[in-house]
Short mmCIF file of C-alpha atoms in Angstrom, two decimals:
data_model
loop_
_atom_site.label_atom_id
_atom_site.label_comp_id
_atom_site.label_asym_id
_atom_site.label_seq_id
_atom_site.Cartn_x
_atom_site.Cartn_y
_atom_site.Cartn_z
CA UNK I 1 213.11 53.98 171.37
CA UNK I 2 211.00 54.58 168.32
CA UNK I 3 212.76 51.34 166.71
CA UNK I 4 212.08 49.50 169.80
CA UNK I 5 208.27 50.37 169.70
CA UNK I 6 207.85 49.27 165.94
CA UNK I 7 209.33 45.96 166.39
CA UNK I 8 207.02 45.63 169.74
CA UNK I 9 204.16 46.86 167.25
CA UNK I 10 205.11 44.55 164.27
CA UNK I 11 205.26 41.76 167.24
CA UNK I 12 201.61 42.24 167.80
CA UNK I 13 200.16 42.63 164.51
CA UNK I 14 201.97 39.35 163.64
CA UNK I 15 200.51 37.62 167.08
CA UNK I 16 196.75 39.11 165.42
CA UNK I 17 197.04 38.10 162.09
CA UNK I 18 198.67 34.74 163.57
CA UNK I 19 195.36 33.89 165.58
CA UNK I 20 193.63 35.21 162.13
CA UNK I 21 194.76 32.19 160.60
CA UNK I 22 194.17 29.86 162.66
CA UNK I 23 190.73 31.11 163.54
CA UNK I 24 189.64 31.22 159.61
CA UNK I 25 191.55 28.67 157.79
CA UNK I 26 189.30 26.33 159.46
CA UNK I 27 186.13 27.41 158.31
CA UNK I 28 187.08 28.09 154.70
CA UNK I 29 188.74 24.49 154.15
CA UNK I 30 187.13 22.12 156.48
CA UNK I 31 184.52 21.33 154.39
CA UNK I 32 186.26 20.36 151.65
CA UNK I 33 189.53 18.08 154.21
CA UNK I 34 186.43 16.52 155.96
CA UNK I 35 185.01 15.51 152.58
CA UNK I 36 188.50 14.18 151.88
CA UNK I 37 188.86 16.52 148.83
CA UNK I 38 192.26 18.29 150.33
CA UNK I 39 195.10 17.62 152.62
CA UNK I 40 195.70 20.34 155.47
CA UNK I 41 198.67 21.00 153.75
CA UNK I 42 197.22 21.66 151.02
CA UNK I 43 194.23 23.97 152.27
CA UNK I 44 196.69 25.74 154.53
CA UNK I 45 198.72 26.19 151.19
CA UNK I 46 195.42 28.14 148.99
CA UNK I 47 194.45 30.28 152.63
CA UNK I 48 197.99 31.54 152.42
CA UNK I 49 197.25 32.02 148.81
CA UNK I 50 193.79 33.69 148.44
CA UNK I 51 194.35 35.51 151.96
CA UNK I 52 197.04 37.65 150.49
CA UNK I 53 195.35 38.73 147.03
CA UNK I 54 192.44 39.43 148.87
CA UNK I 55 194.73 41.88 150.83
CA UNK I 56 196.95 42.81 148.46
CA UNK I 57 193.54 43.74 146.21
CA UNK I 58 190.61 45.11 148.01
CA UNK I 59 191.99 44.29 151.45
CA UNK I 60 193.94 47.96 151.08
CA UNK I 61 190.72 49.83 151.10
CA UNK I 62 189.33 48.54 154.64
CA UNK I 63 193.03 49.85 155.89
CA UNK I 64 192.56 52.94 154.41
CA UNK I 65 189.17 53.24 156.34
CA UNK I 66 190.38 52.36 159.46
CA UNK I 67 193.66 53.49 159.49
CA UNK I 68 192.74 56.83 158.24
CA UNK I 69 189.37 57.86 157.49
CA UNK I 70 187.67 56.28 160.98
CA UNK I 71 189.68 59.13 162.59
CA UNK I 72 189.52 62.62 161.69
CA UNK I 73 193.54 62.97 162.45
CA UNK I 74 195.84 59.97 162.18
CA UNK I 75 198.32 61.92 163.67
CA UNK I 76 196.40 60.40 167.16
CA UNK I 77 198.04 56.93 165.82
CA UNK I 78 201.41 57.03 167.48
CA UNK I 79 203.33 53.71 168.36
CA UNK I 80 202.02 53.59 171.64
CA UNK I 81 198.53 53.85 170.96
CA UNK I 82 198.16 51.78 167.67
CA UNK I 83 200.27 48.85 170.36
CA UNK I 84 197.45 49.27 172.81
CA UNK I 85 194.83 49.09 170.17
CA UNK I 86 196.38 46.01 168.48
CA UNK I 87 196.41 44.54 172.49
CA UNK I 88 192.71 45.24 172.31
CA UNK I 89 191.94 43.32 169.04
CA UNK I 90 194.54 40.48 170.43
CA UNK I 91 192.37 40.27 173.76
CA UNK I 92 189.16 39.81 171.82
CA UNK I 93 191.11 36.86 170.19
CA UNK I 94 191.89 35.30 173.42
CA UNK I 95 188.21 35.98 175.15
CA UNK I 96 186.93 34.32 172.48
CA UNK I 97 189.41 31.40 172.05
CA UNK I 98 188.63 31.13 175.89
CA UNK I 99 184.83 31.20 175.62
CA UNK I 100 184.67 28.75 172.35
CA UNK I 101 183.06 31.34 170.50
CA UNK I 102 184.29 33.21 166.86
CA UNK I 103 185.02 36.98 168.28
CA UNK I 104 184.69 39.29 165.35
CA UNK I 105 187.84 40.79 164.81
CA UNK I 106 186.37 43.15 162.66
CA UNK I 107 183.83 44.99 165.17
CA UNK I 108 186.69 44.75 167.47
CA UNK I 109 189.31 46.61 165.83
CA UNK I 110 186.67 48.99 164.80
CA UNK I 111 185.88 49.30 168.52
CA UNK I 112 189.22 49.87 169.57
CA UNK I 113 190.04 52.25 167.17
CA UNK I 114 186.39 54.16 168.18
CA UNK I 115 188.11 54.05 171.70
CA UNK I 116 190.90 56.13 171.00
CA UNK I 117 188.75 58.46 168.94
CA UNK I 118 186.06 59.07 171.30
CA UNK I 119 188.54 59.66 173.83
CA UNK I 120 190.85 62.29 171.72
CA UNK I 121 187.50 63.61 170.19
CA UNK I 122 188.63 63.17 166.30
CA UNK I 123 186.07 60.24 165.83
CA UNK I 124 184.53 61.06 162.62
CA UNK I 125 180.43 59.82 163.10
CA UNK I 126 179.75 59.87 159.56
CA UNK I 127 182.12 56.93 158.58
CA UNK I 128 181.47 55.03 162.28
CA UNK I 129 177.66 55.29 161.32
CA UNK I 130 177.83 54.11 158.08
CA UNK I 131 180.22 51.09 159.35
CA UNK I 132 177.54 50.38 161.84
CA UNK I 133 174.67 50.50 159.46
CA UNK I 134 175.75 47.93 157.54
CA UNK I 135 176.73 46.19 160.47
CA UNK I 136 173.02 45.70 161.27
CA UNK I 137 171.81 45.11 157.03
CA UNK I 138 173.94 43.07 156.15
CA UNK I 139 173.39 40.17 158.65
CA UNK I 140 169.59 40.47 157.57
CA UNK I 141 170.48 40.45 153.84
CA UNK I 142 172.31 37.83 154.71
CA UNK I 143 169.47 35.84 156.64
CA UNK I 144 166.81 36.37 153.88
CA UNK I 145 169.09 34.96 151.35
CA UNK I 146 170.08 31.93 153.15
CA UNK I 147 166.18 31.56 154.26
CA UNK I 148 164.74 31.92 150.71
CA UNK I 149 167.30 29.19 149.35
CA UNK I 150 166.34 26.80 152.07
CA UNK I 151 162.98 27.24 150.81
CA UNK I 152 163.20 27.30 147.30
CA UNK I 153 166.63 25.96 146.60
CA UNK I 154 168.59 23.53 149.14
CA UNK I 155 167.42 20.07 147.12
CA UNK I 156 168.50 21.21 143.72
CA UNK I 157 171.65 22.24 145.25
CA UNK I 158 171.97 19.35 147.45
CA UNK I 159 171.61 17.35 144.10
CA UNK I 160 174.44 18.96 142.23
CA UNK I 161 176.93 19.64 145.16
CA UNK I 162 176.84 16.36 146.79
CA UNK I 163 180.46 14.35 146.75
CA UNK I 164 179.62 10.73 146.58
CA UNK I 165 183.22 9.57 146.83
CA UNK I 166 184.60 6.61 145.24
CA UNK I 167 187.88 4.34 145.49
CA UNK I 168 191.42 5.37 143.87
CA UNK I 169 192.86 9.20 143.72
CA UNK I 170 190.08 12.33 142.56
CA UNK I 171 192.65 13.39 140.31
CA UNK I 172 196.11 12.14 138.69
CA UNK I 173 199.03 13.86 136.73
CA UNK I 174 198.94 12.24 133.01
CA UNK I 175 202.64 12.20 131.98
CA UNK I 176 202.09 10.23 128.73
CA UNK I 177 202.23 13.32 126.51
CA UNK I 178 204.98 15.57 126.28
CA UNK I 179 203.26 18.08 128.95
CA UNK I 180 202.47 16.57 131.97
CA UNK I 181 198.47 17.44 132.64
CA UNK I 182 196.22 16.47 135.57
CA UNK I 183 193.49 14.21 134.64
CA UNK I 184 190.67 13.04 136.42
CA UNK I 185 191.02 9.82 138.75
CA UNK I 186 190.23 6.70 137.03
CA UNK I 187 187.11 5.79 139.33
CA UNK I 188 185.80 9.54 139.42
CA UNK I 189 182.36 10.21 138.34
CA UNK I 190 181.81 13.84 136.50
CA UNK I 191 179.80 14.79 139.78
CA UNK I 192 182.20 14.01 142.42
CA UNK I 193 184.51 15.94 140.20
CA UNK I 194 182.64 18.90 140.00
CA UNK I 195 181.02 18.45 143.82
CA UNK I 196 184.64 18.62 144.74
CA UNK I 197 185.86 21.38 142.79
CA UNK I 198 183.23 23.69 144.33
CA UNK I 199 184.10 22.43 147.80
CA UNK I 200 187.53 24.09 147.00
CA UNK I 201 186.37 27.12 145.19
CA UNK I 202 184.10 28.14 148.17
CA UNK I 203 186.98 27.45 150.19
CA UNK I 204 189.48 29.87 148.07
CA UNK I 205 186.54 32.26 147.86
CA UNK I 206 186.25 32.43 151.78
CA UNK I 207 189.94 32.75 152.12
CA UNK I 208 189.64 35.54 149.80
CA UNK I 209 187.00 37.43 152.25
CA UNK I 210 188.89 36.90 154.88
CA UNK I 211 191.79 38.86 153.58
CA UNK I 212 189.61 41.65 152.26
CA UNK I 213 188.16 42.20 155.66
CA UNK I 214 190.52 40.82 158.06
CA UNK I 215 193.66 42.16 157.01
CA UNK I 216 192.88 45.49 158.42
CA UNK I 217 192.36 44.42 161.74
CA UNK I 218 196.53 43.29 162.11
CA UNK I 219 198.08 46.43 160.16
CA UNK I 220 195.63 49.29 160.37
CA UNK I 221 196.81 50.84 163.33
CA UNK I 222 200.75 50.80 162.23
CA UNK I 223 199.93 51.80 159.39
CA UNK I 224 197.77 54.84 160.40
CA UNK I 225 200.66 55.59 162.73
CA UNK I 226 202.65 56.38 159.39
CA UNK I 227 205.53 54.13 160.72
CA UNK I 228 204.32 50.81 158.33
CA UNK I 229 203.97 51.13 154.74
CA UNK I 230 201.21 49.99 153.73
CA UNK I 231 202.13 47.29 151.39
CA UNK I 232 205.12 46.17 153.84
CA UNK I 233 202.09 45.67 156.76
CA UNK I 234 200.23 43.39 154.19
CA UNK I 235 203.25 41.10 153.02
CA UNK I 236 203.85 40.72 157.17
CA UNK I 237 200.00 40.96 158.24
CA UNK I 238 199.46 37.43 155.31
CA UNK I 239 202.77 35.63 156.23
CA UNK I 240 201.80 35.58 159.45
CA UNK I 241 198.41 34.51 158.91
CA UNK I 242 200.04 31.65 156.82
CA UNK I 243 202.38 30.02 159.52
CA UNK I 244 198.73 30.49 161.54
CA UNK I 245 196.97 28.17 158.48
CA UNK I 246 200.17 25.77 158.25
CA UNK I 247 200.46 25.32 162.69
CA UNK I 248 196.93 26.22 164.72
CA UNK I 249 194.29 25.61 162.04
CA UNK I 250 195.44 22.16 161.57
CA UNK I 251 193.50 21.24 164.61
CA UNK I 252 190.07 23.53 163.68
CA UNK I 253 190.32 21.66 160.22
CA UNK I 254 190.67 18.36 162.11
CA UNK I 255 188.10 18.63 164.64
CA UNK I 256 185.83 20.79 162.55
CA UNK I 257 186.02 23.59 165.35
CA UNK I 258 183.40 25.60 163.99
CA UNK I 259 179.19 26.31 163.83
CA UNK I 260 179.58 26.45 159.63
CA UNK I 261 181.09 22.99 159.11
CA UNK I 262 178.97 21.32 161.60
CA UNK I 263 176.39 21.75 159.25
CA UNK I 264 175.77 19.32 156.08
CA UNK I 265 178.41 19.80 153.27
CA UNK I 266 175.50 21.65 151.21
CA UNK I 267 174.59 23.82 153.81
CA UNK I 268 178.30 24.72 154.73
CA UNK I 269 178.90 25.84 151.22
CA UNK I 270 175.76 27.89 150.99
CA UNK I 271 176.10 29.45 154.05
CA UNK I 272 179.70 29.96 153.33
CA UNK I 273 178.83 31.48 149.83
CA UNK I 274 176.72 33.87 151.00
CA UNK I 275 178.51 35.14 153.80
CA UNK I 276 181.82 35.43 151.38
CA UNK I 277 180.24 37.46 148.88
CA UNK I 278 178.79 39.59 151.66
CA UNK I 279 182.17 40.29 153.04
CA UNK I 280 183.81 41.01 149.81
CA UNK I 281 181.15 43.64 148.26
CA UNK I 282 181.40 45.71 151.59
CA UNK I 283 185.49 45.31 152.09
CA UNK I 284 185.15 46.66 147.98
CA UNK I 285 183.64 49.56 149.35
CA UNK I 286 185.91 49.77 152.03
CA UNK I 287 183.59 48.60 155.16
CA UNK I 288 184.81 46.31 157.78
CA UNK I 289 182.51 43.52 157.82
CA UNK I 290 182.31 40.54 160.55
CA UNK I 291 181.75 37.34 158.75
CA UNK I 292 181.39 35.47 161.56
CA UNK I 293 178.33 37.25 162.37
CA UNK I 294 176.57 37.24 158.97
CA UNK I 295 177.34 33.58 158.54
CA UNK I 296 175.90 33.12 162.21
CA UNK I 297 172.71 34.95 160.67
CA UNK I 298 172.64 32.72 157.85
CA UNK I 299 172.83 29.41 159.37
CA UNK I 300 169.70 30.56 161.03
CA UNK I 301 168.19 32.00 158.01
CA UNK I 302 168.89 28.72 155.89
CA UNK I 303 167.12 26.50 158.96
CA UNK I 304 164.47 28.80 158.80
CA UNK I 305 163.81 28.14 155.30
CA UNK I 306 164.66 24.63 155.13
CA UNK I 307 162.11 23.74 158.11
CA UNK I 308 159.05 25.95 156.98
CA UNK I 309 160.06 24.98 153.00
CA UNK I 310 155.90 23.85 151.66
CA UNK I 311 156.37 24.15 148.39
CA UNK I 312 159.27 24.18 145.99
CA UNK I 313 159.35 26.47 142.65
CA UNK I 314 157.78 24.09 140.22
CA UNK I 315 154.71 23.24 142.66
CA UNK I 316 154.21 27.23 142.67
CA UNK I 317 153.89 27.45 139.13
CA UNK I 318 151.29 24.58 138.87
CA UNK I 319 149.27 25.15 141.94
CA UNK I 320 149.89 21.57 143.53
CA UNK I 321 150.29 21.36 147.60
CA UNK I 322 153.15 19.47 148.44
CA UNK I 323 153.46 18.19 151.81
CA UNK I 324 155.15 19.82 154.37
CA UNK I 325 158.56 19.51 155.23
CA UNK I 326 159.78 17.90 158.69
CA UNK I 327 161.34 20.42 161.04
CA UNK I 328 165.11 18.37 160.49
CA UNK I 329 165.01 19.72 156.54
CA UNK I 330 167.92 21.30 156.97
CA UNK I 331 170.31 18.47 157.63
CA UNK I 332 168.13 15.66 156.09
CA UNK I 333 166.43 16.14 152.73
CA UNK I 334 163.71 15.00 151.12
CA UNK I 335 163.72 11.88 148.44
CA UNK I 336 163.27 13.45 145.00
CA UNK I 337 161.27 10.44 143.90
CA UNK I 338 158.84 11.27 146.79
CA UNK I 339 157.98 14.76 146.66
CA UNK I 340 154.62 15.92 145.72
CA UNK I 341 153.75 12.28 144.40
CA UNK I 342 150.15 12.03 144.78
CA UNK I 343 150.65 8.19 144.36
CA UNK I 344 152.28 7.86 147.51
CA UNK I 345 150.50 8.06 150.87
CA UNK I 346 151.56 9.21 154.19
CA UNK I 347 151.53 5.80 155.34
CA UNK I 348 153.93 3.80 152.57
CA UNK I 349 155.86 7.01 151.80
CA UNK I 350 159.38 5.84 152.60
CA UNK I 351 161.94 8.20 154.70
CA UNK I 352 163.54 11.01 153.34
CA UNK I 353 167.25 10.17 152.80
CA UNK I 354 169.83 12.77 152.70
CA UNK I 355 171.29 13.45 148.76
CA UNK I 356 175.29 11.98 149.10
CA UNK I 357 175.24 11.62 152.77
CA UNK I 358 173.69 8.32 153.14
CA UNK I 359 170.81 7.18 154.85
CA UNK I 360 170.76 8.23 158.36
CA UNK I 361 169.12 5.78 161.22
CA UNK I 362 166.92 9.13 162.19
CA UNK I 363 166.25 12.78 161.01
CA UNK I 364 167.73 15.01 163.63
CA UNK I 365 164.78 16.99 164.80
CA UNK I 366 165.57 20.85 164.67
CA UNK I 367 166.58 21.19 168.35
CA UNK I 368 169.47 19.06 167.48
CA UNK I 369 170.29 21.82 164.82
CA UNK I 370 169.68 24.96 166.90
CA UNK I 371 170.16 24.72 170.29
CA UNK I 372 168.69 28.58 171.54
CA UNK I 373 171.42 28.67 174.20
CA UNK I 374 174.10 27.99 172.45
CA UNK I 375 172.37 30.89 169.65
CA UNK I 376 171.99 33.25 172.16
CA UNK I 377 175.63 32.24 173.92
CA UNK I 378 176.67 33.24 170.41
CA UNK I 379 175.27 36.24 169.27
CA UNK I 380 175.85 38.07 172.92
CA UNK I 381 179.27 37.10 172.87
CA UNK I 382 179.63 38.56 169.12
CA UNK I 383 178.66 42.05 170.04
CA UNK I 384 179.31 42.17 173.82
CA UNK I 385 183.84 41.29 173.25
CA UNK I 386 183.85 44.49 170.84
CA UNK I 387 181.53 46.18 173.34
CA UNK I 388 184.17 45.97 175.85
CA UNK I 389 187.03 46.92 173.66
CA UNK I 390 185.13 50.04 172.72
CA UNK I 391 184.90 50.70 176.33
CA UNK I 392 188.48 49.58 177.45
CA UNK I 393 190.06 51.34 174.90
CA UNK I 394 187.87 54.56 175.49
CA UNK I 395 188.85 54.41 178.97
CA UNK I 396 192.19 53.66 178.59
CA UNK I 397 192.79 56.67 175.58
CA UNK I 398 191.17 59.06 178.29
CA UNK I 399 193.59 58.62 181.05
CA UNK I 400 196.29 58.97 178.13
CA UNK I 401 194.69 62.07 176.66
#
């Protein structure tokens, strides 16, 4: 019976960490196919990749919180209820698959878990409160960072990250010598080289997060149960999430099914950066962290600062007013040439055109940027899905208990 239960267990973690790859591939690597840098193959091929030593590395330590430290006694973590907790986690999948909105898996699984504790009274407060009070920083750390580099920032790093693509291959293998090597393409520029190889490195970094973090939320429960070793649950928990990144994700990467990569390549990658590092220094400290909801944060925080941006770093140090910025700054930037020339008047100044993203017919205002609905559709749906698992599996736990 026991056997039978695992394998039902093992079933489910897979079908999580499944819908974990699909839901995060996309995100990580769709900047970088959309710019044409990577095949899906390929960006299916580094998730699989940077998702497992992010696991297999500081991913351990956010199982270790859940699956034992979250809960006074694992001995509460028997096959039956780490199954119904993992069908809790797997439901918050689906609602959000359903409602076209990024559930965190993270405040789910933390939620379900806080279910069955709450309900078999061996919840221990100290580690839930400390998980929840970085739950709240963390977004705002993330939404002042993105905000001052809007302000201060974006152009410089609009300059140096944009791809301006040209004909022929980025790179080729060199098999004159008696090594092959891999050589740049012979139309590349040195900045669509390096443009492109941080559009990849963002994307490994991001697939790296998401196996600090994310891991957890397949394999916790089994493993908490003390019938999953825990380096067994991660080698399972990562090849699932790789035939995810190889079948599902193909068609987030294609359609760009996702708030981040809607966004200008620069403002992908930044928001993407911050939210990455974010996730890693809390799953290093072993805190589940929802990146979905600090990137969410720091889209906001980055068109915050790119529509109220009046003076750059340069004009601060001299004392010169520059003009102020349009409210579409954040997907349309403005002409280097341009800025803070007192030569120029309102009335000649040309318009602003985008660095490496050509010149648009018209600067999206910022209501094309942040619709408030679809904000508010957002955030609600982020914290009111592990809301409902918390309460589900509370409920649930107490008719068991």
């Amino acid at each position: 019976m026991d056997s039978a239960l695992l394998v039902l267990g093992v079933a489910v973690a897979c079908f999580v960490a499944y819908n974990i790859g699909g839901a995060t591939t996309g995100p990580a690597f769709a900047p970088a196919v959309g710019a044409g840098v990577l095949t899906k193959v390929a960006a299916a091929a580094l998730m699989s990749v940077f998702f497992f030593v992010g696991a297999w590395t500081i991913g351990r330590r956010v199982v270790d919180t859940l699956g034992e430290e979250l809960i006074h006694d694992p001995a509460i973590f028997t096959l039956p209820a780490s199954i119904v907790v993992l069908f809790f986690i797997g439901g918050a999948l689906f609602v959000g698959n359903v409602f076209g909105v990024p559930a965190s898996t993270s405040m789910t699984a933390v939620g379900s878990i806080a279910g069955l504790g709450l309900a078999s009274g061996q919840l221990n407060w100290a580690v839930m409160g400390e998980i929840v009070t970085w739950w709240i920083v963390a977004p705002i750390v993330g939404f002042w960072v993105a905000g001052i580099i809007g302000r201060y920032f974006y152009v410089y790093l609009d300059d140096l990250i944009a791809i301006n693509q040209t004909e022929g291959a980025l790179v080729e293998l060199d098999r004159s010598g008696a090594v092959p090597k891999v050589v740049a393409g012979p139309n590349t520029t040195r900045r669509e080289l390096v443009g492109s190889l941080i559009v990849i490195a963002i994307g490994c970094l991001m697939a790296f997060s998401s196996g600090t973090s994310n891991i957890a939320n397949a394999i916790a429960p089994l493993v908490g149960s003390g019938q999953l070793d825990i380096n067994v649950g991660i080698v399972i928990g990562s090849i699932a999430v790789a035939v995810g990144a190889f079948t599902i994700a193909r068609r987030t990467m294609e359609t760009l099914g996702n708030d981040i990569t809607h966004l200008p390549l620069t403002a992908a990658i930044v928001v993407a950066s911050i939210s990455s590092v974010l996730v890693v220094g809390l799953s290093a400290v072993g805190i589940p962290a929802s990146f979905v909801v600090i990137a969410t944060m720091s889209i906001v925080g980055l068109g915050w600062g790119r529509a109220t941006r009046t003076t750059t770093l340069s004009e601060g140090v001299t004392g010169e007013e520059a003009p102020r910025a349009s409210v579409g700054a954040l997907a349309a930037d403005e002409g280097t040439a341009t800025v803070g020339d007192p030569t120029v008047s309102e009335e000649t100044k040309p318009e602003p055109e985008p660095i490496g993203e050509g010149k648009p017919e018209e600067v999206p205002s910022a209501s094309d940027l942040f619709d408030p609905s679809t904000t508010a559709r957002v955030i609600v749906m982020q914290n009111v899905v592990p809301i409902f698992a918390t309460i589900g599996s509370y409920a649930t736990f107490l008719l068991l208990f």
